Short mmCIF file of C-alpha atoms in Angstrom, two decimals:
data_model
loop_
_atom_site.label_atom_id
_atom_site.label_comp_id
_atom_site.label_asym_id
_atom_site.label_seq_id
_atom_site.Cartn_x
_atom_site.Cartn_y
_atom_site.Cartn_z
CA UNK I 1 66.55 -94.23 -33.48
CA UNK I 2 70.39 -93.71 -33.20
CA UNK I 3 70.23 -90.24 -32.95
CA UNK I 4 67.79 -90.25 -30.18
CA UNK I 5 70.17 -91.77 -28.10
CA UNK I 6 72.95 -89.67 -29.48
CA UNK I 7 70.97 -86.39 -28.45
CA UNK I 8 70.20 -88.24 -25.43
CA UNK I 9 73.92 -89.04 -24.51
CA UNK I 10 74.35 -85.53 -25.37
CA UNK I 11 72.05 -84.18 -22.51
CA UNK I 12 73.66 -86.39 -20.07
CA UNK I 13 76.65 -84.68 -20.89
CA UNK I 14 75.24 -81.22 -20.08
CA UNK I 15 73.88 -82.66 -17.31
CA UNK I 16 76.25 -80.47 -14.54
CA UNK I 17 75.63 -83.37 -11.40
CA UNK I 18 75.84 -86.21 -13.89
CA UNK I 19 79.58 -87.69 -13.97
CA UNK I 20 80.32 -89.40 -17.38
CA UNK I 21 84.14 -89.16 -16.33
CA UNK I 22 85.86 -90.90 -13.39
CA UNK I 23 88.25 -87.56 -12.16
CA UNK I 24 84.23 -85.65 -12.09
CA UNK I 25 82.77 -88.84 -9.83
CA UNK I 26 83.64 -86.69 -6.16
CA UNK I 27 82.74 -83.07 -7.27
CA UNK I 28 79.30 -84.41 -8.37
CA UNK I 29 78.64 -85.86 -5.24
CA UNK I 30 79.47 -82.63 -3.50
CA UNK I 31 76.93 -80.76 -5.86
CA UNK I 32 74.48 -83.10 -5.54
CA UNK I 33 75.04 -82.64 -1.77
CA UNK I 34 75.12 -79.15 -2.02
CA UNK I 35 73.47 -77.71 -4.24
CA UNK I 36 70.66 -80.62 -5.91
CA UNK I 37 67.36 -79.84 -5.07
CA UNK I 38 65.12 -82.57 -3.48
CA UNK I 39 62.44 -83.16 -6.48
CA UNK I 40 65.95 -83.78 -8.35
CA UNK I 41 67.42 -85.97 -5.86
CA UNK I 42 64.34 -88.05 -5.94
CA UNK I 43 64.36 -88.67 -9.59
CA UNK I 44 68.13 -89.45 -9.64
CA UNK I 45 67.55 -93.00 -9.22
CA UNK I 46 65.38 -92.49 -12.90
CA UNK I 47 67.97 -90.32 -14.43
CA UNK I 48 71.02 -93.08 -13.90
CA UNK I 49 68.90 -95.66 -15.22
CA UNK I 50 67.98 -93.82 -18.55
CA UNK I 51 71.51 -93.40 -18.51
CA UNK I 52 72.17 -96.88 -18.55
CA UNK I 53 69.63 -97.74 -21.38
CA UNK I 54 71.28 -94.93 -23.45
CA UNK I 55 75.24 -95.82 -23.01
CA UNK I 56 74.09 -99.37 -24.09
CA UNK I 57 71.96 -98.39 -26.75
CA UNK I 58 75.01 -96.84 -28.05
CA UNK I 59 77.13 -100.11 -28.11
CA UNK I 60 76.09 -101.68 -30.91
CA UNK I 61 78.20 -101.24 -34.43
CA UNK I 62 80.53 -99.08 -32.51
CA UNK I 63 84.24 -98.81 -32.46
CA UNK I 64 86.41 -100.11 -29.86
CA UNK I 65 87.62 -96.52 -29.10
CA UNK I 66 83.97 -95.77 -28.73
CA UNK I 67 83.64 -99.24 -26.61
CA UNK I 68 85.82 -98.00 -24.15
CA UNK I 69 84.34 -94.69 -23.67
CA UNK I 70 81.05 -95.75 -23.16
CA UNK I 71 82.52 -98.60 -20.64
CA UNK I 72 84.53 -95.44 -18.82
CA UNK I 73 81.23 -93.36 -18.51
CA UNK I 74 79.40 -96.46 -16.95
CA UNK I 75 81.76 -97.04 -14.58
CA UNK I 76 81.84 -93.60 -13.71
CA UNK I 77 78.16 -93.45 -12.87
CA UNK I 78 78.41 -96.68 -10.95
CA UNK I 79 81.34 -94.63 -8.66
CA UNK I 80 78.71 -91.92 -8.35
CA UNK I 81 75.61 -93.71 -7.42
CA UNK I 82 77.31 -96.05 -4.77
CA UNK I 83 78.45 -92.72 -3.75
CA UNK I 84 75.82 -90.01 -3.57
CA UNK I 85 74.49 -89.35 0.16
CA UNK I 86 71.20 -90.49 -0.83
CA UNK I 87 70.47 -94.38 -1.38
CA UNK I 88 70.51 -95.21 -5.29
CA UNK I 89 67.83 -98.45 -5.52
CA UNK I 90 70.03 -101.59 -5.30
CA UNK I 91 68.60 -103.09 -8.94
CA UNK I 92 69.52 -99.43 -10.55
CA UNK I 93 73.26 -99.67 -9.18
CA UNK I 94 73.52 -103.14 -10.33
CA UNK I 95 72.31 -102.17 -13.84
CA UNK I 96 74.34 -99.75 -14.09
CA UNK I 97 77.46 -101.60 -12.80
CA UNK I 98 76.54 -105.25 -15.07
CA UNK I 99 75.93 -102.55 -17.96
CA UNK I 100 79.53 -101.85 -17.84
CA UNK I 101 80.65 -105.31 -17.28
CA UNK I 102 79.19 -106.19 -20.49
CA UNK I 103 81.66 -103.65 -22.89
#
């Protein structure tokens, strides 16, 4: 079960409009502006919280070195979704943003 959220994380990472670092926060917001196609837009909301589920997943037995990365990339989504043009659901931006508090 680990490694599905491993590969998981790993996707996110791909992910070009997903920010899992606080200096990428504005340029995603610009692409998602620019460039994000509306079906995608609409199924942000989903993405962030699978995002969520899988940084957590990730917390347990893990280093603090690892702690504090997976703490960095959740605050780094919470920049982006109270952020992005486009209203993020309140209860996804507060799971994403208690998430975070909880590292």
């Amino acid at each position: 079960r680990k490694g599905r959220y491993d590969l998981a994380l790993q996707k996110l990472h791909e992910l070009p409009f997903i920010p899992l670092e606080r200096s990428r926060v504005e340029q995603c917001v610009r692409l998602t502006q620019q460039t994000l196609l509306p079906a995608v837009q609409e199924r942000l909301a989903d993405v962030l919280a699978a995002a969520a589920e899988t940084i957590a997943a990730q917390k347990v037995g893990a280093a603090r070195d690892k702690l504090f990365t997976l703490r960095t990339e959740l605050e780094a989504l919470c920049m982006f979704a109270n952020s992005v043009p486009f209203r993020v659901p309140t209860a996804v931006y507060q799971r994403l943003c208690e998430t975070a508090a909880t590292f």
